[in-house]
PDB file of C-alpha atoms in Angstrom:
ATOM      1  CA  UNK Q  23       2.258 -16.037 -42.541  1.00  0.00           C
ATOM      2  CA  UNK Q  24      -0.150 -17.273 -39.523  1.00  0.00           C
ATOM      3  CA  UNK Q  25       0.208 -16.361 -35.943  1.00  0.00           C
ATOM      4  CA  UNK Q  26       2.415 -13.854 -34.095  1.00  0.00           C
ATOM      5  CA  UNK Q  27       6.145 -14.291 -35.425  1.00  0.00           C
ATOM      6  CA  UNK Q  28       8.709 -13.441 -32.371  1.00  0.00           C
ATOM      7  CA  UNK Q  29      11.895 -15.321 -33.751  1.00  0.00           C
ATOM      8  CA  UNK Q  30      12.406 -12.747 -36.705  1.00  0.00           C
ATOM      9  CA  UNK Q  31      15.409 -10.579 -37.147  1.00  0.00           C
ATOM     10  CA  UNK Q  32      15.341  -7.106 -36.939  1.00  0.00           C
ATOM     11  CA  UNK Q  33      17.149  -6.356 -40.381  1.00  0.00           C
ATOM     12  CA  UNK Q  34      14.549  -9.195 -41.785  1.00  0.00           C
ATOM     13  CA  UNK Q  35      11.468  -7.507 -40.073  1.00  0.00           C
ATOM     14  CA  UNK Q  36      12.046  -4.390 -41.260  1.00  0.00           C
ATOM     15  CA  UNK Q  37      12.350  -5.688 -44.841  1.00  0.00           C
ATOM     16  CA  UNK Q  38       8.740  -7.358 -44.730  1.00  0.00           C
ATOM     17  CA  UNK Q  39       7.341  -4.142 -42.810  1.00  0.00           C
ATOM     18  CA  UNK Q  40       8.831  -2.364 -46.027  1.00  0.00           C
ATOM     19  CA  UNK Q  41       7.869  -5.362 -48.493  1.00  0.00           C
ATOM     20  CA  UNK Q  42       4.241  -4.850 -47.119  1.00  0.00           C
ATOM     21  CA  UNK Q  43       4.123  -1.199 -47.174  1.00  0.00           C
ATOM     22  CA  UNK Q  44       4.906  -1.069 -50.186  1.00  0.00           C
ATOM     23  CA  UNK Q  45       2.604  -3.802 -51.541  1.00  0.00           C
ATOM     24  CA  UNK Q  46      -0.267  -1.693 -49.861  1.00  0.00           C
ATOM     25  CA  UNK Q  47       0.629   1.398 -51.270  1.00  0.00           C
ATOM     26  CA  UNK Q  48       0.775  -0.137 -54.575  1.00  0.00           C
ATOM     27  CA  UNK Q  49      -2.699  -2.073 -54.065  1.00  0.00           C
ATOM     28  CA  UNK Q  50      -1.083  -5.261 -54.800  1.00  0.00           C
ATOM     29  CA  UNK Q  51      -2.154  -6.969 -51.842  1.00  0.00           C
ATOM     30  CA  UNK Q  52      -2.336 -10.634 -52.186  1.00  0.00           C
ATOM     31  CA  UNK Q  53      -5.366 -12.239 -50.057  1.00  0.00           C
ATOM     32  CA  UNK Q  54      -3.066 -13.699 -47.381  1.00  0.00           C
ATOM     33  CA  UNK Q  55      -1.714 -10.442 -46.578  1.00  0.00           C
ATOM     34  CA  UNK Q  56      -4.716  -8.542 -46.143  1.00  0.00           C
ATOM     35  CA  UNK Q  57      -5.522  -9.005 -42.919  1.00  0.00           C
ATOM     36  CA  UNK Q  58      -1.464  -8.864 -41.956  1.00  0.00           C
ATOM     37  CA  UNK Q  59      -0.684  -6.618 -39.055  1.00  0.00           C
ATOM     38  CA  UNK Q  60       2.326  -5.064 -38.154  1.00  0.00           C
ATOM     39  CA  UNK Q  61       2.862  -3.742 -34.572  1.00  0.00           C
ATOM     40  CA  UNK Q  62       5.853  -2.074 -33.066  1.00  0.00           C
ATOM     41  CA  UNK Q  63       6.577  -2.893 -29.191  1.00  0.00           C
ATOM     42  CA  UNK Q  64       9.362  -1.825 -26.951  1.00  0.00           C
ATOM     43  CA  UNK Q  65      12.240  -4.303 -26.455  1.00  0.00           C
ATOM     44  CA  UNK Q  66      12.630  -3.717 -23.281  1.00  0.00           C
ATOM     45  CA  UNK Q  67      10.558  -3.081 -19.979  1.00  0.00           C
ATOM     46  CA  UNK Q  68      10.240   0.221 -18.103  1.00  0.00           C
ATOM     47  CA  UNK Q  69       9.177   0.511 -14.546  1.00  0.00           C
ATOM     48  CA  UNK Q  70      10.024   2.688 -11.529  1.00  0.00           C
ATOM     49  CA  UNK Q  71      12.184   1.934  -8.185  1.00  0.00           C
ATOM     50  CA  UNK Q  72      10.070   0.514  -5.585  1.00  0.00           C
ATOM     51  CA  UNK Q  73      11.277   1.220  -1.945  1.00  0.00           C
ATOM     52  CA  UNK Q  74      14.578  -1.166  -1.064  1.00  0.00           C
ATOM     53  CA  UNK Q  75      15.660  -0.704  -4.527  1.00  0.00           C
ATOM     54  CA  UNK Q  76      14.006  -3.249  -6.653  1.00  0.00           C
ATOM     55  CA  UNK Q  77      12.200  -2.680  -9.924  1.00  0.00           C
ATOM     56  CA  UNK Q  78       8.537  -2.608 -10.594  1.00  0.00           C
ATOM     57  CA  UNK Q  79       7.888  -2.983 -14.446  1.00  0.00           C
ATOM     58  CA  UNK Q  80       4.999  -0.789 -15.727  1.00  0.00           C
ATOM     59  CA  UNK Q  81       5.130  -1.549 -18.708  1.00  0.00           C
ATOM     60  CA  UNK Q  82       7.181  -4.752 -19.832  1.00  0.00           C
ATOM     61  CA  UNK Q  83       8.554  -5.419 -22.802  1.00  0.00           C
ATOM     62  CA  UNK Q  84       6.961  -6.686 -26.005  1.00  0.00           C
ATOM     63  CA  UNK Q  85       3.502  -4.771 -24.915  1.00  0.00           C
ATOM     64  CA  UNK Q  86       1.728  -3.557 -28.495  1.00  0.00           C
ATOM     65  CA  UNK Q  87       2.046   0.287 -28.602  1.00  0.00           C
ATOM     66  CA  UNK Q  88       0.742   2.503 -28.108  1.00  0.00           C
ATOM     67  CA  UNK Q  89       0.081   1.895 -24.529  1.00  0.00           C
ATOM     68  CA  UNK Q  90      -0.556   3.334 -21.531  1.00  0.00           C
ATOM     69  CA  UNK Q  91      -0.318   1.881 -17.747  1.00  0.00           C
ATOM     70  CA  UNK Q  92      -0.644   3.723 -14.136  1.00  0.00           C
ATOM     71  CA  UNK Q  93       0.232   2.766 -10.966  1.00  0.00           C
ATOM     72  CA  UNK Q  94      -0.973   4.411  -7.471  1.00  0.00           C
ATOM     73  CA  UNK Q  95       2.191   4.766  -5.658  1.00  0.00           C
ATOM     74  CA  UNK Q  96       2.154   5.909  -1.527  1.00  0.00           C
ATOM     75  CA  UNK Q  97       4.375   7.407   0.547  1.00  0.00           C
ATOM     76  CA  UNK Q  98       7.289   5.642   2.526  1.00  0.00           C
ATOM     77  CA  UNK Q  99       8.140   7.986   5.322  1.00  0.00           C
ATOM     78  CA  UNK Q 100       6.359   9.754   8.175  1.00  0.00           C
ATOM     79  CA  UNK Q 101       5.727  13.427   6.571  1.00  0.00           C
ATOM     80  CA  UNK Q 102       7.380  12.637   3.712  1.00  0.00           C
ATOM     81  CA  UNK Q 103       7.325  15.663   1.529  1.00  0.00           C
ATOM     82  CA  UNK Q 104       8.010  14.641  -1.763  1.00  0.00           C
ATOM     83  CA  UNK Q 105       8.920  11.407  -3.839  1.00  0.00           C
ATOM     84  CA  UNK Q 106      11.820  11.046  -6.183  1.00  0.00           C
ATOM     85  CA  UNK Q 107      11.113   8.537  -8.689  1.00  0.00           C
ATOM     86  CA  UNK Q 108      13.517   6.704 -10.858  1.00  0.00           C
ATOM     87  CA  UNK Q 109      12.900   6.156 -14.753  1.00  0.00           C
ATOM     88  CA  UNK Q 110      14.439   2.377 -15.382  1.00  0.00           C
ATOM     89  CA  UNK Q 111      14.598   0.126 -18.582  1.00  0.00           C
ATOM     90  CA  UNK Q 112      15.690  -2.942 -18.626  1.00  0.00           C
ATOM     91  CA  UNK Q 113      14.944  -6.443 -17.233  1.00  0.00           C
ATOM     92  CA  UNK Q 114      17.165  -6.941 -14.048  1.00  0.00           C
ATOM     93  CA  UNK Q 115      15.704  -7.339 -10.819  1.00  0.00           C
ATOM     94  CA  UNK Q 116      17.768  -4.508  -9.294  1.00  0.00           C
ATOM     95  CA  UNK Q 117      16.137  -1.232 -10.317  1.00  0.00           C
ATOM     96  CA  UNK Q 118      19.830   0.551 -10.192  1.00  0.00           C
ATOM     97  CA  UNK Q 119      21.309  -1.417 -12.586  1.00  0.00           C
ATOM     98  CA  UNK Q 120      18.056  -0.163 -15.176  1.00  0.00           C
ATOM     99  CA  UNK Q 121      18.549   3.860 -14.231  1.00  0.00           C
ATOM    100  CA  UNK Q 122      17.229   5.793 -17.244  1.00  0.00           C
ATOM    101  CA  UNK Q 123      16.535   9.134 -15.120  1.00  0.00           C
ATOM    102  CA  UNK Q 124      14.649  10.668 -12.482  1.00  0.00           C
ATOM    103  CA  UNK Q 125      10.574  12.503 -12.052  1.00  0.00           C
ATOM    104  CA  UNK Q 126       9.874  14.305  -8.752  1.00  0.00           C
ATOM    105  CA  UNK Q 127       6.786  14.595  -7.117  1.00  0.00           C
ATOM    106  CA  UNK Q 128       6.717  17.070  -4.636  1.00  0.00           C
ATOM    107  CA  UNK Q 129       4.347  19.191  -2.259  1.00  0.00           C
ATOM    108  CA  UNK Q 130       2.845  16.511  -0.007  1.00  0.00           C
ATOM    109  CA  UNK Q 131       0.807  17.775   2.890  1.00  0.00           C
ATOM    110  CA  UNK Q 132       2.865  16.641   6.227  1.00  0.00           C
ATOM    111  CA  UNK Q 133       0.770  12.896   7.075  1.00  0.00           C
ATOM    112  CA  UNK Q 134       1.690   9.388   8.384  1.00  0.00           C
ATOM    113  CA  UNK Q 135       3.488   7.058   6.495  1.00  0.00           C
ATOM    114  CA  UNK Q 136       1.564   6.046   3.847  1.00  0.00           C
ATOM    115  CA  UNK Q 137      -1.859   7.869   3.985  1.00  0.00           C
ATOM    116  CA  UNK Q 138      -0.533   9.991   0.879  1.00  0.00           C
ATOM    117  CA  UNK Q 139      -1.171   8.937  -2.369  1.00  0.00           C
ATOM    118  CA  UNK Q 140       0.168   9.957  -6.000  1.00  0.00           C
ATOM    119  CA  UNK Q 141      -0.019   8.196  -9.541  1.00  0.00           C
ATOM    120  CA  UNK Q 142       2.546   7.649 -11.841  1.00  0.00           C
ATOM    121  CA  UNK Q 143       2.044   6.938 -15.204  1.00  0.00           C
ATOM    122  CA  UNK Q 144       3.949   5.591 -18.136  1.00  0.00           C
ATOM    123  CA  UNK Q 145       2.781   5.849 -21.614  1.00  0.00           C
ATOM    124  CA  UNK Q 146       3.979   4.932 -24.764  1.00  0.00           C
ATOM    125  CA  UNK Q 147       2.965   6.369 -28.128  1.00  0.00           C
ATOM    126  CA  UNK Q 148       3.131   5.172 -31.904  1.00  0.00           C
ATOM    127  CA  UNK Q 149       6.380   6.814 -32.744  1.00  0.00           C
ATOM    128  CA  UNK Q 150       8.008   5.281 -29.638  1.00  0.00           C
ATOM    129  CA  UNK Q 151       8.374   8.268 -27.374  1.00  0.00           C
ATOM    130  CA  UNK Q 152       7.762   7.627 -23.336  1.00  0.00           C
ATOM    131  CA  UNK Q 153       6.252   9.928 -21.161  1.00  0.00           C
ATOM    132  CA  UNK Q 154       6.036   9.697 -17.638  1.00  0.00           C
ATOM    133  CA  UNK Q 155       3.631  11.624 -15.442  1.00  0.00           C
ATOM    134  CA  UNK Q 156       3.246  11.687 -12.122  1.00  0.00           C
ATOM    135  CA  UNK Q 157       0.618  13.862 -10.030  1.00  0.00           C
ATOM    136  CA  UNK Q 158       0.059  14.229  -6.063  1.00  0.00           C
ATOM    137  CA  UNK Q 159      -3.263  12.718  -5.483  1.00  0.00           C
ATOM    138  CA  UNK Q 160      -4.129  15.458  -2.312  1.00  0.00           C
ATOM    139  CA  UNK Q 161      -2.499  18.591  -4.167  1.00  0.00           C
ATOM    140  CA  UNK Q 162      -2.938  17.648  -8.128  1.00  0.00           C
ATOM    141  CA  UNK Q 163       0.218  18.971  -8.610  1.00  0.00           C
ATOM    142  CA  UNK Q 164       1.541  17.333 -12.078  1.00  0.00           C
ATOM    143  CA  UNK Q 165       5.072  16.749 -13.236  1.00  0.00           C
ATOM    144  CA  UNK Q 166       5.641  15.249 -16.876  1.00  0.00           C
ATOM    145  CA  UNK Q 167       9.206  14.107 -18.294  1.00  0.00           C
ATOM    146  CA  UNK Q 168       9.687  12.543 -21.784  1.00  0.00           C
ATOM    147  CA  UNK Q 169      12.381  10.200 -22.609  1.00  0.00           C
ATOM    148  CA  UNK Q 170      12.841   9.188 -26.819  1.00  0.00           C
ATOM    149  CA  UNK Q 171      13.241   5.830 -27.067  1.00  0.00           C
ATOM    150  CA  UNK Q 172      13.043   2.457 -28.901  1.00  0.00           C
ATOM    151  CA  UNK Q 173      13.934   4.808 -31.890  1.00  0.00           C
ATOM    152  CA  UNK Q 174      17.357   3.652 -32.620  1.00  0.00           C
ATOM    153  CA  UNK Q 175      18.459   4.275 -29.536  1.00  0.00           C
ATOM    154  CA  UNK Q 176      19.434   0.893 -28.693  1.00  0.00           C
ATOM    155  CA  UNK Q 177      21.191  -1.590 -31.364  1.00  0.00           C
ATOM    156  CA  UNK Q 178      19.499  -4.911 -31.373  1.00  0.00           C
ATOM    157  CA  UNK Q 179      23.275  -6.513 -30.126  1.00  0.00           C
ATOM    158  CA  UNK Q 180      22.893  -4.118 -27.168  1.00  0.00           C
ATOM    159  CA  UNK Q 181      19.266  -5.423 -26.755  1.00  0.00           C
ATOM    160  CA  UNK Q 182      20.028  -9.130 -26.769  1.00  0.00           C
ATOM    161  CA  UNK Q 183      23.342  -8.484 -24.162  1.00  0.00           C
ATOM    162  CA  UNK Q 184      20.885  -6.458 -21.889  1.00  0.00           C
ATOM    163  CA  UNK Q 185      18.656  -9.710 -21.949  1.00  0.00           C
ATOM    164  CA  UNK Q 186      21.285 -12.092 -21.382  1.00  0.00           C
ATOM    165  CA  UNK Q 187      22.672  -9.943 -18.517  1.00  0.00           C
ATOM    166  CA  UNK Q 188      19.185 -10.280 -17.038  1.00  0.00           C
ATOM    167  CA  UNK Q 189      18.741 -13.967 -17.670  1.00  0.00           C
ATOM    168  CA  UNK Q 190      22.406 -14.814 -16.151  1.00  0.00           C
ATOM    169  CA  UNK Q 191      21.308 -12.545 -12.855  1.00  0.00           C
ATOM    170  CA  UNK Q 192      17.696 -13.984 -12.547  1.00  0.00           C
ATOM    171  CA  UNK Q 193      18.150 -16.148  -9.257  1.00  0.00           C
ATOM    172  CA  UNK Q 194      20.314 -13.064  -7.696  1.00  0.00           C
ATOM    173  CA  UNK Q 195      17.252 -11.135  -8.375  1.00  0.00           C
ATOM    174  CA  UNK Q 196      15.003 -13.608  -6.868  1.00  0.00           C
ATOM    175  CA  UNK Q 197      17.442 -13.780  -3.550  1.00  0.00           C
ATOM    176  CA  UNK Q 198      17.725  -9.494  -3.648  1.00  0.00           C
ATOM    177  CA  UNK Q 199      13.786  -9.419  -3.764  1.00  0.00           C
ATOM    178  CA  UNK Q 200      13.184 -11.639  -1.085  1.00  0.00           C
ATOM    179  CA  UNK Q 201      15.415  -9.549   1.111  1.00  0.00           C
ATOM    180  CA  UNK Q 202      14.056  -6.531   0.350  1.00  0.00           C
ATOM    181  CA  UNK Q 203      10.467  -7.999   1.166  1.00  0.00           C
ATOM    182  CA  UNK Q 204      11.531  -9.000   4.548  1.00  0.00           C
ATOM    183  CA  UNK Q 205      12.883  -5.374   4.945  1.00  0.00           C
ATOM    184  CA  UNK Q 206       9.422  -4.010   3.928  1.00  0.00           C
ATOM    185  CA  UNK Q 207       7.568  -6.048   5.911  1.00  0.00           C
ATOM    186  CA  UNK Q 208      10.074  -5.128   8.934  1.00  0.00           C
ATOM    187  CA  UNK Q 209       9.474  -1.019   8.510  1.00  0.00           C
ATOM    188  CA  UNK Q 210       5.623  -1.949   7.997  1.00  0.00           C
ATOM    189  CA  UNK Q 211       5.860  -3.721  11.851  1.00  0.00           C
ATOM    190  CA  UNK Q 212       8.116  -0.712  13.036  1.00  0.00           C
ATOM    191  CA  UNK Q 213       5.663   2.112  11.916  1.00  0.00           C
ATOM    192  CA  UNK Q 214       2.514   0.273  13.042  1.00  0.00           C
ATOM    193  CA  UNK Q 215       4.087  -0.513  17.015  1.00  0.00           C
ATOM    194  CA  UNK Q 216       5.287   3.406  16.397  1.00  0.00           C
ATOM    195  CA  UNK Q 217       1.891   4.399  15.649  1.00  0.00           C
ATOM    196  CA  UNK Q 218      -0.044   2.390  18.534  1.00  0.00           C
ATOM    197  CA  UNK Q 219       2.458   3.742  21.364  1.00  0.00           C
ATOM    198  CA  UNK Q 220       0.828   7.169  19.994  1.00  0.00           C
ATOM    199  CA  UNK Q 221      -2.818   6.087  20.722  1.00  0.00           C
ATOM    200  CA  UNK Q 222      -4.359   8.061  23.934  1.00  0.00           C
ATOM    201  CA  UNK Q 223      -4.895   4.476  25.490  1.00  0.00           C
ATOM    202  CA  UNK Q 224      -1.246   3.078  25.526  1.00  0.00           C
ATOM    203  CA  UNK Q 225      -0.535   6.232  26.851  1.00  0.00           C
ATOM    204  CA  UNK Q 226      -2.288   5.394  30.069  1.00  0.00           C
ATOM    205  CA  UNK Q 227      -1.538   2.700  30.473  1.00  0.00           C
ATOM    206  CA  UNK Q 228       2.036   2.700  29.935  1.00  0.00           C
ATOM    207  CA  UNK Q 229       5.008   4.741  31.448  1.00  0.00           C
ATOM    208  CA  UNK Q 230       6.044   8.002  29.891  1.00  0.00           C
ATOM    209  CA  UNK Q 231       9.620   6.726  30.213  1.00  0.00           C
ATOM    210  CA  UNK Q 232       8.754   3.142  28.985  1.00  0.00           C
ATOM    211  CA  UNK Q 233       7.282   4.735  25.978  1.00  0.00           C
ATOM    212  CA  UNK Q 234       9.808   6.844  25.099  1.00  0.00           C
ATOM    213  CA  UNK Q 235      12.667   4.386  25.140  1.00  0.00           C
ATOM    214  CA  UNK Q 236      10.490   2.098  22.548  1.00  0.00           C
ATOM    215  CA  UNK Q 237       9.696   4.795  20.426  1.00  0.00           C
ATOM    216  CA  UNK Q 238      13.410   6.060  20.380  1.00  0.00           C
ATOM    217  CA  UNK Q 239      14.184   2.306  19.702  1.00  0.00           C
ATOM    218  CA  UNK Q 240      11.564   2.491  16.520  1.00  0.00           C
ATOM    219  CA  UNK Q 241      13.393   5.558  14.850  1.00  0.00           C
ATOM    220  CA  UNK Q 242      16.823   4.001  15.197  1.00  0.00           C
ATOM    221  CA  UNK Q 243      14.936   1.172  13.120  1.00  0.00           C
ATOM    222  CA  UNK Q 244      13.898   3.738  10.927  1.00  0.00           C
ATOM    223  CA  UNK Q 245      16.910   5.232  10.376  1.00  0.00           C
ATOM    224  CA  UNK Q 246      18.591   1.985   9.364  1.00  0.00           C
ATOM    225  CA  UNK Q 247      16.250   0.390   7.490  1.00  0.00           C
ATOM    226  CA  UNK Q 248      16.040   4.214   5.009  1.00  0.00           C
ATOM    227  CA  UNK Q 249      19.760   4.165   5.323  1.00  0.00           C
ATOM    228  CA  UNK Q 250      20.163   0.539   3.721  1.00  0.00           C
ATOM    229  CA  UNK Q 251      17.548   1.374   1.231  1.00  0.00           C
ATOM    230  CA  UNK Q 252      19.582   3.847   0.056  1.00  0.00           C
ATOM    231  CA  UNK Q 253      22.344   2.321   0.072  1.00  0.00           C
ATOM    232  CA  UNK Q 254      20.684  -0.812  -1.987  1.00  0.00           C
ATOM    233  CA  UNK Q 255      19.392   2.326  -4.559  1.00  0.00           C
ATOM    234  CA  UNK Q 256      22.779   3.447  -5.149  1.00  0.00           C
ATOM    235  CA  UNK Q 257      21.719   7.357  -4.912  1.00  0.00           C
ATOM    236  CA  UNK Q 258      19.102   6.766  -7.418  1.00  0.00           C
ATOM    237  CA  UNK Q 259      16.187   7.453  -5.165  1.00  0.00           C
TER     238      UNK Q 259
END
């Protein structure tokens, strides 16, 4: 056997994992299989919910384990306090339609929009267990879940459906992201004319009541663009 073999079955690759357990055990190792390698990987990705809903993959599927990837997440909101994040597997674009669970960060000093920064962490061992850590960057306040997985918790019919699903919603996924990008990129533009009307110069040189009426108009922007977020997250924020 040469080269990584991806086209196996699962009954049939655990048979020659067994076969070549055995044969090891036994010391009956025949030349071409000593330098054989057997390495388990997850068959599907996992990632967190980025803000508008859509799905960053951490760590995506068919990575050797163990593993172990981190991300440096920020915060989305003026004094945002805390951070919810989903726990996802799967391969659609749409992090809602991956929802494993939830990890909660929490304790944030009060700050602008993202000047707060945590890390999130996914890590994968030998025996196929997640955990996910996350830990508030300012306060180093930790928070660890741990989710059992790839261990016969899904069948390999339900894997290959879940990839299918995926494949047959790929260009929806493509259209969702690109929507959600403009949305991004829409708050970023809010929050930075939000934060210049707040510099000591504008001030002068602007009316009070000019001001005012802008900035009002920026949190009704606000408002709606977290409200449709939300709403595109299907209360798994």
């Amino acid at each position: 056997m040469v080269g990584t073999q991806k086209s196996i079955s699962l009954d049939e690759a655990v048979a020659n994992a067994a076969a070549v357990l055995a044969a090891k055990l036994s010391g009956n190792m025949s030349k071409s299989m000593e330098n054989l390698m057997l390495y388990e990987v997850p068959p599907l990705s996992s990632g967190w919910g980025r803000a508008g809903g859509m799905m960053e993959f951490v760590i995506k599927r068919n990575t050797r384990i163990p593993t172990k990837q981190t991300c440096t997440c920020q915060t989305a909101r003026d004094n945002q306090m805390s951070a919810c994040m989903g726990r996802f597997e799967g391969e659609r674009a749409k992090a809602s339609d991956n929802f494993l669970g939830e990890l909660s960060v929490k304790g944030f000093p009060a700050a602008p929009r993202g000047e707060i920064n945590f890390k999130v962490s996914y890590e994968i061992y030998e025996n196929g267990i997640l955990h996910v850590s996350s830990v508030g960057m300012a306060t180093g306040k930790q928070n660890r879940t741990t989710v059992t997985k790839y261990k016969a918790r899904l069948a390999e019919e339900e894997v290959e459906l879940m990839l299918a699903d995926a494949k047959k919603h790929k260009q929806e996924g493509k259209k969702e992201r690109s929507k959600v990008a403009v949305m991004n990129a829409s708050s970023d533009c809010i929050y930075s004319i939000k934060r210049k009307l707040e510099e000591e110069a504008i001030k002068q040189r602007t009316s009070e009541k000019y001001r005012q009426n802008i900035l009002a108009k920026c949190e009704e922007m606000i408002k709606w663009t977290d409200t449709t977020k939300r709403t595109a997250n299907e209360g798994h924020e």
